[in-house]
mmCIF file of C-alpha atoms and ligand atoms in Angstrom:
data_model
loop_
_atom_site.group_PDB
_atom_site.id
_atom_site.type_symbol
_atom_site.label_atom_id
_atom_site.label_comp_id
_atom_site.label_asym_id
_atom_site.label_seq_id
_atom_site.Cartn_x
_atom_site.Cartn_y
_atom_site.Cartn_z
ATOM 1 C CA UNK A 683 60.592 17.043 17.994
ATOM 2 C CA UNK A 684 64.125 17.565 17.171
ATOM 3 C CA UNK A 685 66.869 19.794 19.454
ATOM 4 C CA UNK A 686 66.039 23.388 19.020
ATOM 5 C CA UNK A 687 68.644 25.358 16.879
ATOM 6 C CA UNK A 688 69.650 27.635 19.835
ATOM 7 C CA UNK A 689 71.030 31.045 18.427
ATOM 8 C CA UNK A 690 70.392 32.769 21.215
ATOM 9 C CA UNK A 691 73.875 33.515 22.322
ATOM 10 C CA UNK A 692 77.123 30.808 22.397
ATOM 11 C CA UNK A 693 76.651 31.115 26.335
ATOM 12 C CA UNK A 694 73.935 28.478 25.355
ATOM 13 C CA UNK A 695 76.709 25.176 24.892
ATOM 14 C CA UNK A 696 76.440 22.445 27.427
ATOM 15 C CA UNK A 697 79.596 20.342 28.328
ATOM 16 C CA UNK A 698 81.035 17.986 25.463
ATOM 17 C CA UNK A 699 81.421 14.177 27.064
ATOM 18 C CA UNK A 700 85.200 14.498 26.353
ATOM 19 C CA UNK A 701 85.149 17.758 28.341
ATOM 20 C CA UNK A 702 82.880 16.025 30.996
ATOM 21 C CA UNK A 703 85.695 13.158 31.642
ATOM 22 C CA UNK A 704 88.254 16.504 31.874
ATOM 23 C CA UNK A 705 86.216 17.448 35.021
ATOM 24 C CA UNK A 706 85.445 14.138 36.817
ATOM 25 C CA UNK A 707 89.100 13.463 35.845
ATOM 26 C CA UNK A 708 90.493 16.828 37.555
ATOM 27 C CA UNK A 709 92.631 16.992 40.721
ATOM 28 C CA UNK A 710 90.820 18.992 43.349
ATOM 29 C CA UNK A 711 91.581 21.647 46.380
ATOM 30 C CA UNK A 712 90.635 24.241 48.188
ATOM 31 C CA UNK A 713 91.502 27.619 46.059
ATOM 32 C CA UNK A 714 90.637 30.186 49.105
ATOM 33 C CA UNK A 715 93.452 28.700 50.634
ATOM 34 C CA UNK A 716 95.395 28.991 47.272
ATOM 35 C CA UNK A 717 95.896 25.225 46.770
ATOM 36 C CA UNK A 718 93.105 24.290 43.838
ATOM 37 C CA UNK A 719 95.771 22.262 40.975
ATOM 38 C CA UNK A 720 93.832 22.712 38.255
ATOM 39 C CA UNK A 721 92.930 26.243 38.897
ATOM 40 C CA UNK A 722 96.258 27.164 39.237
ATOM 41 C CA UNK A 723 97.149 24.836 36.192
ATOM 42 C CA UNK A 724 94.873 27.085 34.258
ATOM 43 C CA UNK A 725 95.362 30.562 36.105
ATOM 44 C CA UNK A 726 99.411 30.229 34.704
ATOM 45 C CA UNK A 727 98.316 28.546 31.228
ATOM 46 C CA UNK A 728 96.304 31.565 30.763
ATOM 47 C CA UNK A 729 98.785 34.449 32.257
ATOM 48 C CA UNK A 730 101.213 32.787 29.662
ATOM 49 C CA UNK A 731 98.956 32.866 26.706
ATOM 50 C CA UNK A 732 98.131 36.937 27.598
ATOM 51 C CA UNK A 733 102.204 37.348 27.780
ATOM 52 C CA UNK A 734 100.837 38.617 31.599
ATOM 53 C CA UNK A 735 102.536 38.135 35.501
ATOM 54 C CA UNK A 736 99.763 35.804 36.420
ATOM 55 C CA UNK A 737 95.560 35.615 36.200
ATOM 56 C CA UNK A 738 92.905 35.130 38.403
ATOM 57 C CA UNK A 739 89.827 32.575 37.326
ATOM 58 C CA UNK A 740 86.045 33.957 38.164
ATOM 59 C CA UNK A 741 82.502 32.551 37.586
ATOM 60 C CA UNK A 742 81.712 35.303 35.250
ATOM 61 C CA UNK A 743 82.658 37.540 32.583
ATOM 62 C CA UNK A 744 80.799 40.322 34.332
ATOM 63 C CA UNK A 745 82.545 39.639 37.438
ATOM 64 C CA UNK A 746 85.930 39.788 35.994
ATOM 65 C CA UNK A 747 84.999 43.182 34.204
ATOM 66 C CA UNK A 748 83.898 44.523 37.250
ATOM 67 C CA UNK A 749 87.048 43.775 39.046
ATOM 68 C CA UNK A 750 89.422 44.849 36.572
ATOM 69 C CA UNK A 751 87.865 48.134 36.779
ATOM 70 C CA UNK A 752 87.659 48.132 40.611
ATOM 71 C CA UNK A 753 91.276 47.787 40.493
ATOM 72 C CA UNK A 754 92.203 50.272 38.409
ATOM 73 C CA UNK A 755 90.140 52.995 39.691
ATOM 74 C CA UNK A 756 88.606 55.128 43.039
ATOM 75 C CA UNK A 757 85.431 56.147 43.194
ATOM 76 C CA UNK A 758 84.479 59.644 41.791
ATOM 77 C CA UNK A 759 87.119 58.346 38.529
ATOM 78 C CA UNK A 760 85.457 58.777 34.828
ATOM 79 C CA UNK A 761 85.960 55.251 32.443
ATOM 80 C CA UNK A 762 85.923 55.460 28.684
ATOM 81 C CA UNK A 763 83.909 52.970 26.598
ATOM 82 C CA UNK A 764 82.120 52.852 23.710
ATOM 83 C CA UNK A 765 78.601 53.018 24.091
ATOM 84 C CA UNK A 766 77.551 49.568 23.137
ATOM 85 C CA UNK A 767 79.889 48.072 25.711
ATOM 86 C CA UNK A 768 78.930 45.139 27.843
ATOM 87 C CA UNK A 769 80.291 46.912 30.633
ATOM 88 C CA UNK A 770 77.554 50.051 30.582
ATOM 89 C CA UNK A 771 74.612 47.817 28.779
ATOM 90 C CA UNK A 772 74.799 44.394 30.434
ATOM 91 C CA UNK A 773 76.401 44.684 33.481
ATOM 92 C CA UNK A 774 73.448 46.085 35.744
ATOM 93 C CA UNK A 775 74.729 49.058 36.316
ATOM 94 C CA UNK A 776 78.363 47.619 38.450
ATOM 95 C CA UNK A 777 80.350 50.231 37.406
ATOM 96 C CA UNK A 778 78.529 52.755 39.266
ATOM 97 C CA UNK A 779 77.489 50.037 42.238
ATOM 98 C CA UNK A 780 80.657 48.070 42.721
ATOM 99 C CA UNK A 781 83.119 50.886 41.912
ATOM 100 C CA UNK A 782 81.217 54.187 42.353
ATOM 101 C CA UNK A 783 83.054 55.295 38.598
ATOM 102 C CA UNK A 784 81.114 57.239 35.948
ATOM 103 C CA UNK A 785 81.295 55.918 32.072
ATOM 104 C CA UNK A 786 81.465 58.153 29.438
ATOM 105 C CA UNK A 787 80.744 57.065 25.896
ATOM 106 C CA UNK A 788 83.969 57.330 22.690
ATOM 107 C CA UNK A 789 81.473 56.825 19.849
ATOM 108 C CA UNK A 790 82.304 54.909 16.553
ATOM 109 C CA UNK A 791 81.548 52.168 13.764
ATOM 110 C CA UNK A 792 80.685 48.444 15.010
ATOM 111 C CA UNK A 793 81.760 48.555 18.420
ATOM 112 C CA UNK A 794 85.298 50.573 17.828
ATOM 113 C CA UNK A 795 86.270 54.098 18.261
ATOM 114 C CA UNK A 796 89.449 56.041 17.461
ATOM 115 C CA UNK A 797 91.770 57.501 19.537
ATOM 116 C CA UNK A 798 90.269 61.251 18.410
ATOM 117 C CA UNK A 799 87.100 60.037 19.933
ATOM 118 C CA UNK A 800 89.149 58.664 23.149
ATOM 119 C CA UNK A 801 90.890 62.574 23.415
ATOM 120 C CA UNK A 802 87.605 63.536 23.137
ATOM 121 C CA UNK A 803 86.027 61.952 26.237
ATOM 122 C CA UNK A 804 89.077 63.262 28.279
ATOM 123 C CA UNK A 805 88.163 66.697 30.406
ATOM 124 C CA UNK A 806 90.959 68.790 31.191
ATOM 125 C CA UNK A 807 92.071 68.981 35.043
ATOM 126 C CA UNK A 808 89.336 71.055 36.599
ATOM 127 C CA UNK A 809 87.773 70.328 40.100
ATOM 128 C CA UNK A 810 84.280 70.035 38.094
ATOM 129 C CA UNK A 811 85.750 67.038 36.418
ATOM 130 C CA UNK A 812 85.317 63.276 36.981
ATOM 131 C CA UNK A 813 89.045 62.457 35.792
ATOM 132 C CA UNK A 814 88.794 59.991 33.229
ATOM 133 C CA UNK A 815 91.144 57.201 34.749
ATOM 134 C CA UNK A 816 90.345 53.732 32.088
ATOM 135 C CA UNK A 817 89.776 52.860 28.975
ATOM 136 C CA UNK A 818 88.019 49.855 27.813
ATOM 137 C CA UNK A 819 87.753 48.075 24.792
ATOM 138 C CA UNK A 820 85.496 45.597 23.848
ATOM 139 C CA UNK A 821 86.785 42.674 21.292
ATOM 140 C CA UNK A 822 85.325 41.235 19.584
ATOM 141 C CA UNK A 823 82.544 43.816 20.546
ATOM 142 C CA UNK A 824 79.433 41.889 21.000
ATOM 143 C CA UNK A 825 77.124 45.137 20.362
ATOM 144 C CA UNK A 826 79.433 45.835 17.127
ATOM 145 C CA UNK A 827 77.781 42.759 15.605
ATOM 146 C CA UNK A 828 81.225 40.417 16.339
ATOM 147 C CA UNK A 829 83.225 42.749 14.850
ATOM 148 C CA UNK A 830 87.096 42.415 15.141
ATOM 149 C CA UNK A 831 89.273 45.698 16.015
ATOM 150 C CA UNK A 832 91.966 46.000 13.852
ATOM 151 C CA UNK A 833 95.157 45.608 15.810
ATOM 152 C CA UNK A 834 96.898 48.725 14.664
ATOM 153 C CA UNK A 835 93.738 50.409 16.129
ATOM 154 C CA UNK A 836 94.219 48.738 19.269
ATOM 155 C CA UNK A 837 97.735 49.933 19.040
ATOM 156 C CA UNK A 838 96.918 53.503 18.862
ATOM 157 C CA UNK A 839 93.668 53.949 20.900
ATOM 158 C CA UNK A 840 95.824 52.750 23.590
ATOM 159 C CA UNK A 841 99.114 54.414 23.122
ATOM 160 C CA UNK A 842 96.374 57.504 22.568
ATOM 161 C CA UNK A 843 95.088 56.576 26.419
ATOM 162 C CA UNK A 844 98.993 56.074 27.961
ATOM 163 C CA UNK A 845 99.083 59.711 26.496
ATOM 164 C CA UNK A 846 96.244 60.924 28.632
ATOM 165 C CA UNK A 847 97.584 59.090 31.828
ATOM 166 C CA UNK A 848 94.463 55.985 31.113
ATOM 167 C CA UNK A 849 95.247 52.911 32.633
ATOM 168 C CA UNK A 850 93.218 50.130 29.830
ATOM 169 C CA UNK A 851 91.401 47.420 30.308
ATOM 170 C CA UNK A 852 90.104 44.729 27.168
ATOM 171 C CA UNK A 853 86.833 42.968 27.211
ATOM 172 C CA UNK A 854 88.271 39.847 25.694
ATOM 173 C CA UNK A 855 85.131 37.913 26.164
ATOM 174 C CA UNK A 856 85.166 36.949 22.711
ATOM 175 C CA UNK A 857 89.197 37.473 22.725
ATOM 176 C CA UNK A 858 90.216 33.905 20.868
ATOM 177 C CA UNK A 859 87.146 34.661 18.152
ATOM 178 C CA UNK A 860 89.137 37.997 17.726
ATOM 179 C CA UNK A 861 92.558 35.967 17.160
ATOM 180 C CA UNK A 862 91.089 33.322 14.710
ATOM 181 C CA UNK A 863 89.693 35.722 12.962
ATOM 182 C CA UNK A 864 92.615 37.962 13.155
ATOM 183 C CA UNK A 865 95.043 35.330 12.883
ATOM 184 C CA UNK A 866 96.812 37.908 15.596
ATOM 185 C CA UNK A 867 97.602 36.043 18.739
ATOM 186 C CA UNK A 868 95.389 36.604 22.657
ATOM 187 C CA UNK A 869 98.694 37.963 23.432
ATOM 188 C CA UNK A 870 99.470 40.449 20.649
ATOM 189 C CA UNK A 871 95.931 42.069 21.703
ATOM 190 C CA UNK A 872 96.610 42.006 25.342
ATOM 191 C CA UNK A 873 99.866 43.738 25.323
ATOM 192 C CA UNK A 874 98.421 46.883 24.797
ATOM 193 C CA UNK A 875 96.600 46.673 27.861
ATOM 194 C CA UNK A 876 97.108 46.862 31.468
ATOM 195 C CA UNK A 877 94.361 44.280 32.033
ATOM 196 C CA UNK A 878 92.285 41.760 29.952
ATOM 197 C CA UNK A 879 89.355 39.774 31.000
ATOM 198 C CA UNK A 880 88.513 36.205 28.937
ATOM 199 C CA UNK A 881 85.958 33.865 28.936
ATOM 200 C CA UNK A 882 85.704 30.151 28.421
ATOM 201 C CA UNK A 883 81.998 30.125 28.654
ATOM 202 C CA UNK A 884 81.375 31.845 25.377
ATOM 203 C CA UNK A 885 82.614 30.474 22.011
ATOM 204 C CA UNK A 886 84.930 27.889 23.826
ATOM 205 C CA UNK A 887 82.090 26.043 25.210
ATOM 206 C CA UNK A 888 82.741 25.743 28.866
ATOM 207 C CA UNK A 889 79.951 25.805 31.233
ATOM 208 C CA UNK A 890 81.434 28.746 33.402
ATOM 209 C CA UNK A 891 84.697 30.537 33.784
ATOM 210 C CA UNK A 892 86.307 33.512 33.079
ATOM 211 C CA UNK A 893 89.708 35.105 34.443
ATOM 212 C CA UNK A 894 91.602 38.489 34.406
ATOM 213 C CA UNK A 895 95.245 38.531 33.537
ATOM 214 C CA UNK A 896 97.515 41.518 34.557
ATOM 215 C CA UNK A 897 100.922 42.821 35.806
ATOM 216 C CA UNK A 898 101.277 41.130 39.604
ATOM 217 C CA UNK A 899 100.561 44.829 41.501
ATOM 218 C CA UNK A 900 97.389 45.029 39.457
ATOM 219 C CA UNK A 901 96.362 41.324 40.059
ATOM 220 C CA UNK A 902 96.985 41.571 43.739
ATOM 221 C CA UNK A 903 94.082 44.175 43.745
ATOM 222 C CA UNK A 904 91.821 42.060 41.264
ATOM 223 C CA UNK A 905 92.723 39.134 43.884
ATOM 224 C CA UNK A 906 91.388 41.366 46.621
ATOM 225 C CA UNK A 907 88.201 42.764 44.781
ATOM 226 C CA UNK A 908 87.194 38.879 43.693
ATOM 227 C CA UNK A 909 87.474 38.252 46.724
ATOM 228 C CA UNK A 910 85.292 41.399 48.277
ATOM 229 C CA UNK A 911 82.566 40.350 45.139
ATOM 230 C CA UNK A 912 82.248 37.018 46.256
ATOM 231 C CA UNK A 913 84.081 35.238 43.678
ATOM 232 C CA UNK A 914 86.296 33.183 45.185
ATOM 233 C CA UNK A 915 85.286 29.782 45.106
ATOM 234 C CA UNK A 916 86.840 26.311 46.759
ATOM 235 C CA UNK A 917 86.685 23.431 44.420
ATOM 236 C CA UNK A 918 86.247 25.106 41.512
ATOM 237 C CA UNK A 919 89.195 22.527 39.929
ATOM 238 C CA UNK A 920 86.506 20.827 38.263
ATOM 239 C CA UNK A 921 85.475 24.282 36.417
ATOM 240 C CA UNK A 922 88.947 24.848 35.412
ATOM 241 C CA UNK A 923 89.580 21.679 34.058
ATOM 242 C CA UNK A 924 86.415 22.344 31.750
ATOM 243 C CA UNK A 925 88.101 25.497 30.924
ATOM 244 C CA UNK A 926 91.792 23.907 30.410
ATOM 245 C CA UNK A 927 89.950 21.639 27.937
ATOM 246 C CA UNK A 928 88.422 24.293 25.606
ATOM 247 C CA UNK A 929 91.977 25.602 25.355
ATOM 248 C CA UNK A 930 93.112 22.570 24.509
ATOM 249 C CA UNK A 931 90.303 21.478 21.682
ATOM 250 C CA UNK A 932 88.100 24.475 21.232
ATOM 251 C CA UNK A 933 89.876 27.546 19.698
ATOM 252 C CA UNK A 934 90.643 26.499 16.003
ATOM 253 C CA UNK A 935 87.234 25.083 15.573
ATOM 254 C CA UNK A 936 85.929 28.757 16.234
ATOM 255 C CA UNK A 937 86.747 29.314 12.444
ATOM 256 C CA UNK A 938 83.420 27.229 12.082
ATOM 257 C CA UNK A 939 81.098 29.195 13.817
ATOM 258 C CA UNK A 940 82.648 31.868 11.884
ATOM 259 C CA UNK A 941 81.830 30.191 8.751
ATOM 260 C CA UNK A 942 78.225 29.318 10.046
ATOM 261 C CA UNK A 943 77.635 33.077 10.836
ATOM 262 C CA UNK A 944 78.500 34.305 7.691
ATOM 263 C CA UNK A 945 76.419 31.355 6.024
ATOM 264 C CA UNK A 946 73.722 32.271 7.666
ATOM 265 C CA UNK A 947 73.832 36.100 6.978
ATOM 266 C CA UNK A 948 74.618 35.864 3.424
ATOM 267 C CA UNK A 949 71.441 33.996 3.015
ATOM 268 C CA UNK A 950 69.028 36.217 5.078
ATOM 269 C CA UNK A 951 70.639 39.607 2.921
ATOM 270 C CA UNK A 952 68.997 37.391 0.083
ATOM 271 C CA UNK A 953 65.311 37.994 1.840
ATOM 272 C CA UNK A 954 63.137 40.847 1.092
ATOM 273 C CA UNK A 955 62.413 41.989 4.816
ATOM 274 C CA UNK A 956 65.990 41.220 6.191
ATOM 275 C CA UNK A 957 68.551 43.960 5.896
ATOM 276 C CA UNK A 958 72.449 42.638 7.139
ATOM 277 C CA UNK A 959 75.666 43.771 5.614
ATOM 278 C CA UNK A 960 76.782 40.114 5.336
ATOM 279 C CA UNK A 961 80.572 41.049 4.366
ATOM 280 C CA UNK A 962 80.608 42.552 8.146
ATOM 281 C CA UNK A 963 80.228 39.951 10.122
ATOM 282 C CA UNK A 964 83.359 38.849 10.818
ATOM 283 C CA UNK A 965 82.974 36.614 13.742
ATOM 284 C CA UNK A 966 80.023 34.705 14.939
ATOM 285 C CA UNK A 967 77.440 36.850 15.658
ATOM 286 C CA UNK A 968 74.844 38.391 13.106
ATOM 287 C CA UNK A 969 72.201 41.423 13.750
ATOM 288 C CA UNK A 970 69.582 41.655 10.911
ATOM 289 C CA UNK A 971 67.317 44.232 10.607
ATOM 290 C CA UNK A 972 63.641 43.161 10.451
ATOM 291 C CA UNK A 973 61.790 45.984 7.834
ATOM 292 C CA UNK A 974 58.851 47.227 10.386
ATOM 293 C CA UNK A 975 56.514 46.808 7.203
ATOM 294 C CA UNK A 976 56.572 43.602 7.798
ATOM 295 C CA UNK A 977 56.140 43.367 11.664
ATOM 296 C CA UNK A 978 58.034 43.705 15.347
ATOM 297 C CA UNK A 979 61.205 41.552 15.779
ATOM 298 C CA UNK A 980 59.370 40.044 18.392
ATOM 299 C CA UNK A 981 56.834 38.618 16.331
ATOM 300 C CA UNK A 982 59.307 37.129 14.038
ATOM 301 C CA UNK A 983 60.991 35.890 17.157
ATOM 302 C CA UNK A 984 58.161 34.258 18.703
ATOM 303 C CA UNK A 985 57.493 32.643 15.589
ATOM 304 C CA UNK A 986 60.978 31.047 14.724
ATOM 305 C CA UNK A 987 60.422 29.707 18.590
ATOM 306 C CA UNK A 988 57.082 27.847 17.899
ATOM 307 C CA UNK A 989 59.404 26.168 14.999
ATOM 308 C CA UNK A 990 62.462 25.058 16.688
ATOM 309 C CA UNK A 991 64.785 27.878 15.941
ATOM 310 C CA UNK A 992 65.820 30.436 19.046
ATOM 311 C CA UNK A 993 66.765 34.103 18.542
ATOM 312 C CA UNK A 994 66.724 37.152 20.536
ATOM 313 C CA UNK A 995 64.826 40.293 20.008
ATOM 314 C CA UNK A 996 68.108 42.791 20.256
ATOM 315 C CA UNK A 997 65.862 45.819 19.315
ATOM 316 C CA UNK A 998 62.523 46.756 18.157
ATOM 317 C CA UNK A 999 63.294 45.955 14.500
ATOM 318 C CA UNK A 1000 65.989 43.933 15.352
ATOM 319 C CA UNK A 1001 67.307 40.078 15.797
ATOM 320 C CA UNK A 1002 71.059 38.914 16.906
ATOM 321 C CA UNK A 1003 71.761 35.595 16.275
ATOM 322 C CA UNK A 1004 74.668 33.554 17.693
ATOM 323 C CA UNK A 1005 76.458 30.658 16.156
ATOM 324 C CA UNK A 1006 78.803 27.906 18.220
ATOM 325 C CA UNK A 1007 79.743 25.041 19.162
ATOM 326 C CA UNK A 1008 76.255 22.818 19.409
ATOM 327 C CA UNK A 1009 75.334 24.652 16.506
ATOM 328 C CA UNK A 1010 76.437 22.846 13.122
ATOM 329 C CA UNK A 1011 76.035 23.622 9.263
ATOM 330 C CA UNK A 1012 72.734 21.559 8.548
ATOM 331 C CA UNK A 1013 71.192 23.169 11.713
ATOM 332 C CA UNK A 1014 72.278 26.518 10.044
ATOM 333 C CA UNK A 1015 70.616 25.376 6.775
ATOM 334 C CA UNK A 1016 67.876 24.059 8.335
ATOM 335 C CA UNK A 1017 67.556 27.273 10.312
ATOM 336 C CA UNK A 1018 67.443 30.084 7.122
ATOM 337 C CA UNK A 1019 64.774 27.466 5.565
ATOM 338 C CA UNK A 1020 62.672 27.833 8.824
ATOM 339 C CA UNK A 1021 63.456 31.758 8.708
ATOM 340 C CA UNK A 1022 62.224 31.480 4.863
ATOM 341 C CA UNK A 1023 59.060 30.147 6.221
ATOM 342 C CA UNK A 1024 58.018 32.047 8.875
ATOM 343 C CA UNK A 1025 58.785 34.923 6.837
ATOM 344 C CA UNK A 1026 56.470 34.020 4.331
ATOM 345 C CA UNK A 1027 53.886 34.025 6.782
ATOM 346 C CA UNK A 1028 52.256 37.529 7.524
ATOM 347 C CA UNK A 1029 52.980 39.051 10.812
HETATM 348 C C1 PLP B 1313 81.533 41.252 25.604
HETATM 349 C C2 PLP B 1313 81.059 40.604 26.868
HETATM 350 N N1 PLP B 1313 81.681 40.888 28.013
HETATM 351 C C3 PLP B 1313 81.288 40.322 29.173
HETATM 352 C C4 PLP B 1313 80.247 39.435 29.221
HETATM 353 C C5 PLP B 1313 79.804 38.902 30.551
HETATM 354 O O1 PLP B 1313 79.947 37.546 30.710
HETATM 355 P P1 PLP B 1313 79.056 36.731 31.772
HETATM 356 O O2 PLP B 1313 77.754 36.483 31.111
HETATM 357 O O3 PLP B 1313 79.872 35.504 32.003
HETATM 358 O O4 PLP B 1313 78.929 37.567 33.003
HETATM 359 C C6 PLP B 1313 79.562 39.102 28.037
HETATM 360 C C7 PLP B 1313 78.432 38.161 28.069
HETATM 361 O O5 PLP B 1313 77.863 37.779 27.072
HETATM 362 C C8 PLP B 1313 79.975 39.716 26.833
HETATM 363 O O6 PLP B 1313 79.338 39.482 25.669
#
């Protein structure tokens, strides 16, 4: 039975054998006590890259979120999102655990809002009040379909939130999607921003890593609260170098997957139970809409599964799939002829 086609997320990728070799190959320490090489190696590549004082590497994406917004809040402090952010939806509830903040939700198209919605979400100074303290923007926004904010918007959703006394933070999970699609670089997103979280285990195609970037009295607290979280780790060199790799060989390719995405939606808007604006997806990740006349998501799901192709259910009538590296065009091909298929098959 050939490789499933794995379109479950691009968190799926295992290690390439050239970034394998980078890992064996990397010079090792303790990073607790500050002297991991290739940690640092990668903690100052990446600072550079975000145009920031210096970074700080973590297992997770979550983590790093969750740390940035420890350190730029107090409990009892309101953050801004939209409501399809990672942060509220995916993040089991750690704003409220880890740093005792409400969220409350600026509402707009694919992910984005605008900073009318952002003045919106801010309460005037009133002891009833959580006072909104962060803003946080999510790009690409995963629950925006991939989509890529505009970086004017960026621009003036956060000049909007400097108005109102915000401190910012970006979600750049998806950050170097956001640039090649873009063709705007990490670091003319993240100067809008007083922090900005990355990840190397999503479309780069590292195993783990992510890191925060800031402005050094910010990252001393992000330090601290990694710390506090249990995120500091000893020889995590051999992560790193995994990391330092994709940033070496993994961000231009990204215009593939982008490619592959829109392939793959272009062809499903052909098929009578699929709805997907194809033009929108901009990045690599595609929602389609699964016409309940035909069945559940799930059932669609379950039977692209028994045929070699993986998908989640994102909704009820829903399906996201994710394109990346392990993922290339005749799997894609091969993948809308399986869809074809199963669709032909009653639910
Ligand atoms: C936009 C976004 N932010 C943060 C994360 C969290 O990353 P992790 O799974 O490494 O905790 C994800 C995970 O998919 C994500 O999509």
């Amino acid at each position: 039975m050939p490789e499933a086609i794995d379109l479950r997320s691009d968190t799926v990728t295992r290690p390439t054998s050239a970034m394998w070799e980078a890992m064996r190959a990397a010079p090792l320490g303790d990073d607790v006590l500050g002297d991991e090489p290739t940690v640092n190696r990668l903690q100052e590549r990446v600072a550079a890259e975000l145009g920031k004082d210096s970074a700080c590497f973590f297992p997770s994406g979550t983590m790093a979120n969750q740390a940035a917004i420890r350190a730029s809040t107090q409990p009892g402090d309101e953050v801004i999102c939209h409501p399809t952010a990672h942060i509220y939806h995916y993040e089991s509830g750690a704003p409220a655990a880890l740093s005792g903040v409400t969220l409350r939700f600026a509402d707009g198209e694919r992910g984005m809002y605008a900073p009318d919605a952002l003045s919106a979400c801010v309460r005037p100074e009133n002891h009833h009040f959580a006072p909104a303290r962060l803003a946080v923007i999510e790009n690409t926004s995963n629950g925006g379909g991939g989509s890529v904010w505009p970086i004017d918007l960026v621009r003036d959703v956060t000049d909007r939130a400097r108005g109102h006394a915000l401190r910012t933070h970006l979600d750049g999970a998806r950050l170097w999607n956001a640039s090649v699609a873009s063709g705007a670089a990490p670091r003319d997103y993240a100067k809008h921003f007083d922090t900005v979280s990355v990840c190397f285990s999503k479309g780069l195609g590292a195993p783990v890593g992510s890191a925060v970037a800031g402005d050094a009295q910010t990252m001393k607290r992000v330090y601290r609260f990694r710390k506090m979280f249990g995120g500091a780790m000893r020889q995590s060199g051999m992560l790193a170098a995994a990391c330092l790799h994709a940033l070496d060989h993994h961000i231009d390719r990204l215009a593939e997957d982008h490619a592959h995405a829109k392939r793959l939606a272009r062809a499903l808007a052909e098929l009578e139970p699929l709805s997907i604006d194809a033009e929108s997806v901009e990045t690599n990740i595609a929602y389609v809409t699964v016409d309940p006349e035909w069945g559940p998501a799930s059932t669609l799901v379950k039977s692209l599964e028994s045929r070699g192709v993986r998908a989640f259910a994102s909704a009820p009538d829903q399906i996201r799939m994710v394109t990346h590296l392990d993922v290339t065009r005749p799997m894609i091909d091969r993948a809308i002829e399986i869809i074809v298929e199963c669709l032909s098959v009653s639910a």
